Amino acid sequence: MTSADSSLLFRARTLFLTGKGGTGKTALSAAVGRLAAAQGRKTLVVEVDNQRPSLTSIFGVTPSYAPVEVSKNLSICNVEWTAAMDDWLADMVSIPRLVMMITHNRVVSVFLQATPGARDLVVLWRIFQLSRNYETVIVDLPASGNAVAMMQVPNTARTLFDSGPIRGCAEQLLDFFRQPGVGLVQVCLPEEMVITETVETFRKIRGELPMLKIPAVVLNRTTPPSIQPAERALLEKLRAGATDTLAVELTEAGLWDAELEVATLNARQRLAAEMGLPVISLPVHSRGEGSARVVGQLASALARASQSPVTWREG
Amino acid sequence: MNLQELVQTRKLLVCVGSGGVGKTTTAASLALAGALAGRRTLVLTIDPARRLANSLGLQEFGNTEVRIELGPEVKGELWAMMLDAPSTLRDVIRKVAKDDAQRDAVYNNRIFKAISGSFSGSQEYMATERLYDVHISGRYDLIVLDTPPVKNALDFLESPGRLVKFLDRQIMKWFLTPLEEDRVFGKRLWLGTAAVVYRLLGHIFGKEFLGELSVFFTLFRDFYEGFRERHEAVGKIFTSDATRFLVVAAPTDPSVEVARFFLQELAQRSCPTAGVIMNQVHRCSNNPPDVEALLGSSARALDPVQAPSVLARVGAAHRRLRELANLDQQRVEELRRAAGSRLWMKVIPRISGEVHDLAGLRGLHHYLIEDSVHSV
């Protein structure tokens, strides 16, 4: 186990991001990418085989298989597995005529496509190749369960193949995971179920892919604690005594806000205790994370967090 | 057809949508509604992340059906199952194997081990098996299926097709033939083309692996027909009138986008879609309330020291809630337009705290079924 150093999040050469669905990992990937580009590094943000790329609404450009530059130092792409399969074949089989024969043979190509794990392997291979052309690559992985399955594919391939091109490919990918600048970060929300899933996934990755460095965990959509116990007590008394509908709604709004603060505090404590990692907290922007403006705000919040990763005191 | 009618009359309800929209909880709540309506109901989740137990307030459970006690006054039954891919595949093999030797030969094959364990997509293959099992078992009047987030839910719809492809008779033939050459009529021609396929695959997989693959397919030959039949049957179930798909969403841009995508895809696949459930919608009256007039005097009477900061706090919180409620409403309208007039839409307000026990589910059930005020 590598000791956690949250700075890897901000200077990674390749950073894989995952999280339960709906945690905002695409927006965060875009934000980490934007920050790296702003710091002058040639950066690529990668979406993984998404039929409807989420990066489109953020950058106003639909990412294609070939990276497109969206602003200074910043490119985006969508690694579609069909195109990745062609590239992979070209890399594995050095004779172009043979590649042609393989892709043109129905039985062979159907078999390759239907082989479980093949999609993930060729997508990872493409990411590995891309990482050689950029200073920073940010990968927006699928949701947790499937992301873990995908990252495990080189391991599985290694147990299946004693020799040959796939074995070689798997070895190279595992070496890639071992590189000092390569890491994985999970995105979490201050909600019980999301935290539980995050911790489970973390243990699984630690167990099965111990070489992957996990520098920190990102807690998205937090509400910094500020309410005092005396304020809370008064709020509860007001709620109990309120009869007017609007007065009830007002006090409930106040309690809702206070609940969010408590949830944030609990999430920070649980994540720190159960994962033993620095927790990087980002503010609420939940309602429009698909926009460029919010990604900019997230990038600024990240930049502040990179100066001092613990952004506010505990309780 | 409203939700109450759906849970009373259909055999299978499939919940689809992006992650984080309360899909698992919605599925569990619909199953509860089925049980309360007197039916024997099963909620089945194939989400690789194990959250069903969590939302039912149970300890983690595996590949078996677990009954959730609802009390003697309830006529129906509520059962739950979470999919565990490796054990499902082993179950299937055990059932179909001729004898222990054949079963163990499959269990010990390296390729089988890899397929049953760690490859992504194996959950979807196996879910199809499980769904088929419980569907034809006749044990349940209603099955509610919870699916993984977007991309893999589509894989799930496609998995019957994909598994059949992998185990395609034509493809298996290439691997089986070299082991049983003498049985093949027109052996020379056959071997000519087979040899090409073999050589090409050999360049990628290595000769040694191909040998093992042949063994795997030979072992699997006896299972093949059963697999194919079951997966085709599940394909038919998905388009049957006894099935309805429900698109579950939350008021965020990505989730609305995914929901629109599902509406299109389901229509294209001729999957009967019933409607849209929009969860987690913030509710708030639209006008800025006069905080001082409503709460000022009572706050100062209760605690003059804390009153100013608390009054400021509730004002600010209400403002934020108002903004959220307005944004949510826009998303609701957007999705309502996308769903069109043919489908209904159910709007569920954000519930304070999280739903992680039966009491919570009953609360949600109230909004889903009984409270018809917000449905369209």
XYZ file of C-alpha atoms in Angstrom:
691
model
C 0.000 0.000 0.000
C 1.316 3.377 -1.023
C 0.902 6.135 1.502
C -1.684 8.628 0.366
C -0.379 11.871 -1.052
C -3.235 14.023 -2.266
C -0.955 16.117 -4.461
C -0.987 13.314 -7.043
C -4.528 14.420 -7.818
C -3.142 17.704 -9.097
C 0.000 16.519 -10.862
C -0.973 13.110 -12.178
C 0.148 12.020 -15.630
C -2.861 9.752 -15.894
C -5.738 9.982 -13.464
C -8.678 7.571 -13.539
C -11.840 8.967 -11.977
C -14.796 6.903 -10.875
C -17.733 7.028 -8.487
C -21.282 5.884 -8.091
C -23.516 7.129 -10.890
C -24.714 10.679 -10.352
C -21.815 11.818 -8.193
C -20.596 14.284 -10.808
C -17.473 12.471 -11.972
C -17.725 13.749 -15.551
C -17.897 17.368 -14.405
C -15.019 16.694 -12.009
C -12.955 15.059 -14.766
C -13.529 18.133 -16.903
C -12.584 20.392 -13.973
C -9.353 18.512 -13.154
C -8.495 18.637 -16.857
C -9.203 22.327 -17.082
C -7.046 23.035 -14.040
C -4.138 21.054 -15.487
C -4.469 22.888 -18.804
C -4.575 26.239 -17.002
C -1.318 25.279 -15.275
C 0.233 24.926 -18.714
C 0.212 21.154 -19.158
C -0.891 19.576 -22.416
C -4.048 17.822 -21.201
C -6.576 15.313 -22.495
C -9.939 14.450 -20.909
C -11.135 10.988 -21.957
C -14.650 9.618 -21.966
C -14.951 5.853 -22.158
C -17.119 4.495 -24.950
C -20.138 6.667 -24.246
C -22.849 6.594 -26.890
C -23.934 10.043 -25.771
C -20.775 11.717 -24.484
C -21.480 13.846 -21.425
C -18.515 16.085 -22.197
C -20.487 17.533 -25.113
C -22.647 19.816 -22.979
C -19.641 20.981 -20.979
C -17.364 21.924 -23.866
C -19.913 22.498 -26.613
C -18.028 20.008 -28.781
C -18.861 16.335 -29.212
C -15.716 14.362 -28.372
C -14.685 12.005 -31.168
C -12.315 9.060 -31.106
C -9.490 11.300 -32.272
C -8.838 13.999 -29.638
C -10.182 17.480 -30.427
C -8.685 20.608 -28.897
C -11.369 22.613 -27.081
C -9.185 25.349 -25.603
C -5.521 26.127 -25.033
C -3.722 22.957 -23.857
C -7.001 21.100 -23.463
C -8.330 18.317 -25.694
C -11.172 15.851 -25.250
C -11.967 12.476 -26.786
C -14.366 9.538 -26.548
C -12.654 6.142 -26.738
C -15.160 4.061 -28.683
C -14.272 0.424 -28.354
C -14.838 -0.469 -32.014
C -12.211 2.004 -33.185
C -9.985 1.044 -30.245
C -10.219 -2.590 -31.350
C -8.879 -1.691 -34.806
C -5.984 0.261 -33.301
C -5.274 -2.507 -30.846
C -5.125 -5.098 -33.601
C -2.747 -2.895 -35.560
C -0.500 -2.663 -32.473
C -0.647 -6.368 -31.639
C -0.289 -7.757 -35.134
C 2.537 -6.034 -36.900
C 1.646 -7.202 -40.409
C -0.950 -4.819 -41.971
C -2.210 -7.484 -44.395
C -2.926 -9.810 -41.514
C -4.853 -7.089 -39.675
C -6.943 -6.605 -42.812
C -7.643 -10.309 -42.967
C -8.677 -10.377 -39.336
C -11.015 -7.401 -39.558
C -12.534 -8.721 -42.783
C -13.121 -12.233 -41.514
C -16.627 -12.341 -40.077
C -16.067 -15.245 -37.734
C -12.850 -13.814 -36.338
C -14.151 -10.281 -35.836
C -17.457 -11.376 -34.307
C -15.517 -13.615 -31.976
C -13.158 -10.817 -30.966
C -16.036 -8.445 -30.287
C -18.032 -10.955 -28.299
C -15.130 -12.148 -26.138
C -15.883 -10.951 -22.614
C -13.425 -8.309 -21.475
C -12.171 -7.579 -24.997
C -13.849 -4.181 -25.069
C -12.301 -3.098 -21.805
C -8.857 -4.342 -22.755
C -8.713 -2.448 -26.047
C -10.109 0.718 -24.445
C -7.427 0.606 -21.718
C -4.801 0.001 -24.371
C -5.927 3.080 -26.281
C -5.802 5.175 -23.077
C -2.273 3.894 -22.460
C -1.244 4.925 -25.993
C -2.844 8.362 -25.580
C -1.019 8.880 -22.284
C 2.253 8.946 -24.222
C 1.177 11.998 -26.217
C -0.079 14.162 -23.373
C 1.401 15.471 -20.165
C -1.863 14.856 -18.336
C -4.667 12.451 -19.172
C -7.886 12.434 -17.125
C -10.103 9.403 -17.641
C -13.802 9.593 -16.814
C -14.396 5.900 -16.058
C -17.821 4.229 -15.952
C -19.698 3.980 -12.610
C -17.889 2.122 -9.801
C -18.860 -1.533 -10.292
C -18.091 -1.496 -13.959
C -15.013 0.651 -13.587
C -13.508 -1.929 -11.234
C -14.309 -4.739 -13.674
C -12.665 -2.745 -16.431
C -9.481 -1.988 -14.484
C -9.221 -5.671 -13.525
C -9.171 -6.874 -17.111
C -5.354 -6.824 -17.455
C -5.113 -8.998 -14.324
C -7.625 -11.475 -15.668
C -5.957 -11.555 -19.075
C -2.652 -12.309 -17.395
C -4.056 -15.333 -15.622
C -5.574 -16.591 -18.879
C -2.667 -16.132 -21.276
C 0.739 -17.582 -20.563
C 2.260 -16.037 -23.659
C 1.365 -14.254 -26.851
C 0.263 -10.713 -27.705
C -2.556 -10.444 -25.149
C -0.233 -11.503 -22.352
C 2.227 -8.847 -23.474
C -0.520 -6.262 -23.679
C -1.757 -7.115 -20.161
C 1.802 -6.904 -18.746
C 2.299 -3.485 -20.303
C -1.001 -2.227 -18.925
C -0.115 -3.442 -15.437
C 3.264 -1.685 -15.750
C 1.352 1.415 -16.815
C -0.795 1.212 -13.650
C 2.432 0.978 -11.631
C 3.940 4.160 -13.037
C 4.469 6.846 -10.382
C 2.238 9.427 -12.090
C -0.727 7.112 -12.542
C -3.563 7.056 -10.008
C -7.240 6.596 -9.390
C -9.646 8.839 -7.512
C -13.216 8.165 -6.408
C -15.898 10.820 -6.242
C -18.361 10.605 -3.359
C -21.370 12.554 -2.092
C -22.379 13.306 1.517
C -25.072 10.584 1.474
C -25.025 7.331 3.466
C -25.505 4.934 0.562
C -22.996 6.660 -1.673
C -20.403 6.593 1.111
C -20.984 2.875 1.730
C -20.544 2.109 -1.949
C -17.435 4.290 -2.171
C -15.790 2.476 0.743
C -16.692 -0.966 -0.688
C -15.262 -0.073 -4.081
C -12.127 1.342 -2.457
C -11.505 -1.924 -0.569
C -12.021 -3.905 -3.734
C -9.514 -1.794 -5.676
C -6.985 -1.941 -2.857
C -7.387 -5.715 -2.734
C -7.260 -6.499 -6.413
C -5.231 -3.662 -7.874
C -2.793 -2.778 -5.100
C -0.414 -1.095 -7.532
C -2.887 1.693 -8.320
C -2.149 4.787 -6.293
C -5.193 6.371 -4.659
C -4.110 9.843 -3.534
C -7.395 11.097 -2.057
C -11.150 10.864 -2.145
C -13.232 13.735 -3.479
C -16.387 14.644 -1.584
C -18.597 16.559 -3.977
C -21.587 18.821 -3.215
C -20.709 19.591 0.374
C -22.268 22.180 2.656
C -19.591 23.464 5.064
C -20.681 23.178 8.693
C -21.463 26.523 10.278
C -24.556 26.065 12.437
C -24.078 26.271 16.209
C -25.923 23.919 18.610
C -27.809 26.859 20.151
C -28.969 27.992 16.713
C -30.145 24.513 15.905
C -32.054 24.254 19.165
C -33.858 27.517 18.443
C -34.636 26.381 14.906
C -36.229 23.188 16.212
C -38.300 25.090 18.752
C -39.494 27.465 16.037
C -40.445 24.514 13.831
C -42.386 22.885 16.674
C -44.290 26.070 17.404
C -44.993 27.155 13.811
C -48.616 26.928 12.624
C -48.685 29.150 9.551
C -47.861 27.125 6.387
C -45.199 29.559 5.239
C -43.638 29.727 8.690
C -43.433 25.915 8.702
C -41.815 25.924 5.267
C -39.266 28.540 6.391
C -38.214 26.622 9.482
C -38.052 23.399 7.480
C -35.803 25.104 4.944
C -33.518 26.050 7.824
C -33.499 22.501 9.179
C -32.902 21.105 5.682
C -29.830 23.284 5.417
C -28.637 22.201 8.853
C -29.137 18.545 7.866
C -26.930 19.032 4.816
C -24.211 20.443 7.067
C -24.389 17.464 9.401
C -24.355 15.067 6.446
C -21.187 16.718 5.132
C -19.470 16.483 8.484
C -20.429 12.814 8.906
C -19.285 11.998 5.386
C -15.873 13.573 5.975
C -15.399 11.668 9.195
C -16.542 8.335 7.764
C -14.448 8.587 4.610
C -11.342 9.621 6.530
C -11.800 6.830 9.077
C -12.709 4.004 6.705
C -10.408 4.852 3.806
C -7.547 6.579 5.582
C -7.248 9.100 2.761
C -7.277 12.887 2.595
C -10.830 14.077 1.837
C -11.060 16.896 -0.690
C -14.354 18.737 -0.308
C -16.014 20.618 -3.120
C -19.026 22.924 -2.813
C -22.584 22.326 -4.091
C -23.165 23.037 -7.752
C -25.359 20.042 -8.213
C -27.983 21.561 -10.416
C -25.894 22.442 -13.396
C -22.747 20.383 -13.408
C -23.228 19.811 -17.109
C -22.308 23.412 -17.860
C -18.989 25.068 -18.635
C -19.598 27.705 -15.976
C -19.944 25.194 -13.160
C -16.938 23.208 -14.372
C -14.974 26.472 -14.156
C -16.169 26.956 -10.583
C -15.238 23.381 -9.731
C -11.787 23.923 -11.217
C -11.321 27.023 -9.039
C -12.472 25.110 -5.975
C -9.967 22.386 -6.853
C -7.214 24.948 -7.292
C -7.937 26.262 -3.794
C -8.022 22.708 -2.441
C -4.644 22.018 -4.042
C -3.114 24.826 -1.969
C -4.410 23.389 1.299
C -6.325 20.149 0.848
C -8.218 20.479 4.119
C -10.502 23.373 3.335
C -12.243 23.834 6.623
C -11.994 22.743 10.225
C -13.705 19.596 11.451
C -16.830 20.599 13.413
C -52.410 2.970 -16.752
C -51.244 4.371 -13.416
C -48.675 2.817 -11.080
C -51.282 1.101 -8.937
C -52.725 -0.635 -11.993
C -49.244 -1.517 -13.215
C -48.214 -3.283 -10.021
C -51.565 -5.090 -9.987
C -51.654 -6.293 -13.566
C -48.131 -6.677 -15.051
C -45.706 -9.539 -14.527
C -42.452 -7.622 -14.986
C -41.560 -3.999 -14.335
C -38.093 -2.827 -15.405
C -36.665 0.351 -13.890
C -34.061 2.103 -16.037
C -32.252 5.424 -15.669
C -28.921 7.001 -14.755
C -27.151 6.403 -11.441
C -28.042 8.273 -8.299
C -31.690 8.869 -9.141
C -33.136 6.452 -6.600
C -33.728 3.632 -9.054
C -33.085 0.817 -6.580
C -35.268 2.478 -3.973
C -38.019 3.074 -6.517
C -37.874 -0.575 -7.611
C -38.090 -1.747 -4.000
C -40.990 0.591 -3.376
C -42.902 -0.625 -6.437
C -42.347 -4.201 -5.280
C -43.706 -3.229 -1.881
C -46.753 -1.757 -3.622
C -47.236 -5.070 -5.444
C -47.054 -6.990 -2.171
C -49.468 -4.604 -0.472
C -51.838 -5.151 -3.399
C -51.822 -8.855 -2.533
C -49.336 -10.182 -5.090
C -46.285 -12.354 -4.563
C -43.580 -9.936 -5.566
C -39.831 -10.137 -6.121
C -37.454 -7.224 -6.499
C -34.279 -8.233 -8.338
C -31.266 -5.986 -8.671
C -28.395 -6.595 -11.049
C -26.585 -3.479 -10.038
C -22.972 -4.523 -9.431
C -22.964 -2.126 -6.520
C -24.871 -3.838 -3.777
C -27.369 -1.330 -2.652
C -30.647 -3.168 -2.517
C -29.951 -4.634 0.888
C -29.032 -1.184 2.026
C -32.284 0.329 0.833
C -34.313 -2.463 2.389
C -32.506 -2.029 5.670
C -31.215 -5.610 5.546
C -27.797 -7.125 5.972
C -26.141 -7.944 2.706
C -27.687 -10.922 0.941
C -26.403 -12.951 -1.978
C -27.856 -14.868 -4.835
C -30.852 -16.230 -2.987
C -34.348 -14.888 -2.658
C -34.948 -13.412 0.761
C -38.383 -12.761 2.154
C -39.028 -9.387 3.729
C -41.566 -9.605 6.508
C -44.392 -7.131 6.094
C -46.656 -8.196 8.918
C -49.718 -10.473 9.073
C -52.164 -7.873 7.728
C -50.454 -7.917 4.316
C -51.872 -10.494 1.894
C -49.067 -10.429 -0.633
C -45.393 -11.285 -0.206
C -42.266 -9.229 -0.729
C -39.062 -11.012 -1.753
C -35.720 -9.548 -2.718
C -32.658 -10.870 -4.500
C -29.322 -9.352 -5.401
C -27.423 -10.869 -8.240
C -24.117 -12.543 -7.632
C -22.745 -13.363 -11.086
C -20.190 -16.106 -10.319
C -22.554 -18.206 -8.239
C -25.344 -17.826 -10.799
C -23.179 -19.247 -13.557
C -22.088 -22.114 -11.333
C -25.745 -22.838 -10.555
C -26.564 -22.959 -14.244
C -23.706 -25.369 -14.955
C -24.603 -27.580 -12.011
C -28.167 -27.830 -13.246
C -27.295 -28.680 -16.840
C -24.235 -30.879 -16.290
C -24.637 -34.581 -17.061
C -22.577 -35.657 -14.067
C -20.162 -34.381 -11.445
C -17.174 -34.984 -13.698
C -18.544 -32.775 -16.454
C -19.492 -30.114 -13.923
C -16.021 -30.080 -12.375
C -14.352 -30.014 -15.769
C -16.222 -26.784 -16.554
C -15.613 -25.302 -13.098
C -11.883 -25.918 -13.432
C -11.497 -24.541 -16.937
C -9.481 -21.317 -16.824
C -11.704 -19.621 -19.369
C -14.816 -20.495 -17.427
C -13.259 -19.076 -14.287
C -12.466 -15.823 -16.036
C -15.891 -15.484 -17.632
C -17.777 -16.249 -14.449
C -15.739 -13.936 -12.289
C -14.166 -10.750 -13.224
C -15.111 -9.745 -16.731
C -17.419 -6.798 -16.938
C -20.612 -7.756 -18.663
C -20.803 -11.085 -16.883
C -23.367 -9.558 -14.516
C -25.595 -8.827 -17.474
C -25.221 -12.324 -18.917
C -26.049 -13.893 -15.630
C -28.874 -11.516 -14.826
C -30.567 -12.752 -17.944
C -30.281 -16.303 -16.626
C -31.649 -15.351 -13.249
C -34.464 -13.291 -14.673
C -35.442 -16.212 -16.871
C -35.361 -18.599 -13.910
C -37.583 -16.544 -11.658
C -39.864 -15.503 -14.488
C -40.759 -19.035 -15.545
C -40.653 -20.482 -12.039
C -44.173 -19.176 -11.520
C -43.235 -18.343 -7.938
C -44.006 -14.674 -8.420
C -46.946 -12.714 -9.712
C -44.785 -9.655 -10.168
C -41.039 -9.151 -10.661
C -39.532 -5.690 -10.377
C -36.119 -5.459 -12.011
C -33.610 -2.798 -11.043
C -30.890 -2.234 -13.662
C -27.359 -0.793 -13.502
C -26.680 2.805 -14.619
C -27.200 3.820 -18.199
C -24.536 2.250 -20.369
C -24.733 -1.140 -18.755
C -28.495 -1.160 -18.613
C -28.399 -1.075 -22.375
C -25.881 -3.890 -22.312
C -28.408 -5.746 -20.278
C -31.084 -5.286 -22.918
C -28.570 -6.433 -25.488
C -27.006 -9.218 -23.504
C -29.310 -11.952 -24.805
C -28.073 -11.064 -28.288
C -24.431 -10.765 -27.285
C -24.180 -14.011 -25.386
C -25.809 -15.828 -28.240
C -23.179 -14.241 -30.484
C -20.301 -15.416 -28.318
C -21.720 -18.894 -28.210
C -22.768 -18.713 -31.838
C -23.054 -22.161 -33.304
C -20.979 -21.124 -36.306
C -18.209 -19.801 -34.124
C -18.211 -22.775 -31.827
C -17.942 -24.996 -34.858
C -14.553 -23.515 -35.744
C -13.259 -24.456 -32.343
C -14.915 -27.805 -32.072
C -13.977 -29.118 -35.465
C -10.232 -29.673 -35.074
C -10.978 -31.992 -32.177
C -13.373 -34.138 -34.097
C -12.168 -33.982 -37.634
C -13.400 -37.395 -38.667
C -17.020 -36.491 -38.096
C -16.984 -33.642 -40.550
C -18.205 -34.210 -44.023
C -16.081 -32.584 -46.754
C -13.178 -32.432 -44.372
C -10.596 -31.003 -46.791
C -12.492 -27.853 -47.743
C -13.602 -27.362 -44.205
C -10.171 -27.559 -42.767
C -8.953 -25.109 -45.397
C -11.139 -22.267 -44.117
C -10.973 -23.365 -40.511
C -7.236 -23.261 -40.761
C -7.356 -19.616 -41.856
C -9.581 -18.651 -38.954
C -7.348 -20.594 -36.632
C -4.195 -18.973 -37.893
C -5.694 -15.490 -37.627
C -6.935 -16.028 -34.085
C -3.658 -17.693 -33.245
C -1.861 -14.441 -34.010
C -3.904 -12.710 -31.351
C -4.640 -15.315 -28.725
C -1.657 -17.608 -29.108
C -1.907 -21.278 -30.133
C -1.893 -22.594 -26.608
C -4.916 -20.536 -25.607
C -6.858 -21.623 -28.655
C -6.411 -25.210 -27.546
C -7.927 -24.349 -24.219
C -10.742 -22.488 -25.885
C -11.544 -25.606 -27.887
C -11.795 -27.550 -24.657
C -14.021 -24.843 -23.218
C -16.370 -24.888 -26.172
C -16.444 -28.662 -26.203
C -17.475 -28.600 -22.571
C -19.957 -25.870 -23.280
C -21.521 -27.506 -26.295
C -24.076 -29.286 -24.158
C -25.040 -26.080 -22.443
C -25.250 -24.045 -25.577
C -28.787 -24.811 -26.729
C -30.160 -24.088 -23.283
C -28.329 -20.767 -23.121
C -29.541 -19.721 -26.508
C -33.134 -20.646 -25.783
C -33.182 -18.862 -22.464
C -31.639 -15.714 -23.803
C -34.015 -15.594 -26.712
C -36.896 -16.123 -24.314
C -35.751 -13.164 -22.213
C -35.609 -11.053 -25.360
C -39.265 -11.935 -25.924
C -40.186 -11.181 -22.303
C -38.764 -7.669 -22.686
C -41.135 -6.872 -25.523
C -44.179 -8.678 -24.122
C -47.344 -6.900 -23.054
C -46.986 -8.333 -19.545
C -43.858 -6.171 -19.176
C -43.541 -2.431 -18.672
C -40.432 -0.261 -18.561
C -40.281 2.697 -16.234
C -37.768 5.474 -16.771
C -36.522 6.829 -13.448
C -34.893 10.260 -13.343
C -33.844 13.042 -11.002
C -33.908 16.757 -11.798
C -30.303 17.144 -12.945
C -29.128 17.827 -16.490
C -27.243 14.532 -16.947
C -30.123 12.490 -15.563
C -32.728 14.199 -17.759
C -30.463 13.658 -20.741
C -30.135 9.949 -19.955
C -33.893 9.654 -19.438
C -34.556 11.175 -22.866
C -32.067 8.750 -24.337
C -33.841 5.807 -22.716
C -37.235 6.945 -23.960
C -35.883 6.881 -27.507
C -34.009 3.605 -27.156
C -36.927 1.770 -25.571
C -39.255 2.948 -28.328
C -36.754 1.764 -30.931
C -36.485 -1.662 -29.335
C -40.269 -1.981 -29.096
C -40.011 -2.296 -25.317
C -43.374 -1.265 -23.847
C -42.756 1.867 -21.779
C -45.270 2.966 -19.171
C -44.009 6.272 -17.923
C -41.448 8.426 -16.168
C -40.823 8.749 -12.449
C -39.033 11.936 -11.488
C -37.522 11.571 -8.024
C -35.862 13.991 -5.626
C -37.754 17.088 -6.719
C -37.340 20.054 -4.353
C -40.582 21.744 -3.409
C -40.946 25.289 -2.169
C -43.466 28.105 -2.455
C -42.402 30.607 -5.005
C -42.568 33.945 -3.192
C -39.913 35.233 -0.813
C -41.600 35.028 2.599
C -41.409 37.869 5.086
C -39.161 36.192 7.635
C -39.470 38.951 10.222
C -43.276 38.999 10.136
C -43.572 35.217 10.235
C -40.967 34.279 12.821
C -39.339 37.434 14.212
C -41.224 37.877 17.463
C -41.411 34.190 18.377
C -37.690 33.729 17.693
C -36.733 36.692 19.909
C -39.090 35.493 22.632
C -37.493 32.013 22.603
C -33.834 33.042 22.393
C -32.967 36.704 21.900
C -29.235 35.920 21.500
C -29.566 33.421 18.665
C -32.611 34.990 16.990
C -30.819 37.324 14.510
C -28.517 34.634 13.111
C -31.277 32.011 12.923
C -33.647 34.407 11.140
C -30.908 35.209 8.631
C -30.189 31.518 8.263
C -33.775 30.472 7.465
C -34.113 33.350 4.991
C -30.970 32.275 3.144
C -31.924 28.595 3.259
C -35.369 29.334 1.875
C -33.816 31.372 -0.937
C -31.581 28.444 -1.883
C -34.462 26.018 -1.697
C -36.528 28.324 -3.920
C -33.796 28.430 -6.538
C -33.481 24.656 -6.486
C -37.256 24.200 -6.709
C -37.408 26.498 -9.745
C -34.564 24.718 -11.508
C -36.130 21.348 -10.704
C -39.433 22.498 -12.150
C -37.731 23.416 -15.427
C -36.244 19.932 -15.672
C -39.609 18.367 -14.865
C -41.189 20.329 -17.707
C -38.370 19.426 -20.068
C -38.730 15.727 -19.427
C -42.509 15.963 -19.575
C -42.209 17.377 -23.073
C -39.797 14.593 -24.038
C -42.141 11.926 -22.684
C -44.978 13.334 -24.765
C -48.659 12.887 -24.158
C -48.597 9.093 -24.518
C -46.680 8.486 -21.256
C -47.541 9.615 -17.784
C -45.081 11.229 -15.427
C -44.944 10.971 -11.679
C -43.179 13.650 -9.664
C -41.869 12.575 -6.258
C -40.757 15.292 -3.844
C -37.326 15.061 -2.250
C -37.734 13.116 0.947
C -35.942 14.412 3.997
C -33.148 12.057 4.994
C -32.487 8.829 3.109
C -34.692 5.841 2.460
C -32.976 2.832 3.953
C -35.630 0.811 5.704
C -39.120 -0.514 5.264
C -40.662 2.502 6.976
C -38.881 4.747 4.488
C -40.125 2.629 1.605
C -43.653 2.867 2.900
C -43.249 6.639 2.934
C -42.120 6.586 -0.671
C -44.916 4.185 -1.519
C -47.309 6.822 -0.273
C -46.014 9.278 -2.873
C -45.787 6.722 -5.665
C -49.181 5.137 -5.329
C -51.545 6.911 -3.014
C -50.764 10.546 -3.529
C -52.143 11.186 -6.984
C -52.146 14.971 -6.669
C -48.829 15.429 -8.450
C -49.220 12.842 -11.141
C -50.195 13.769 -14.655
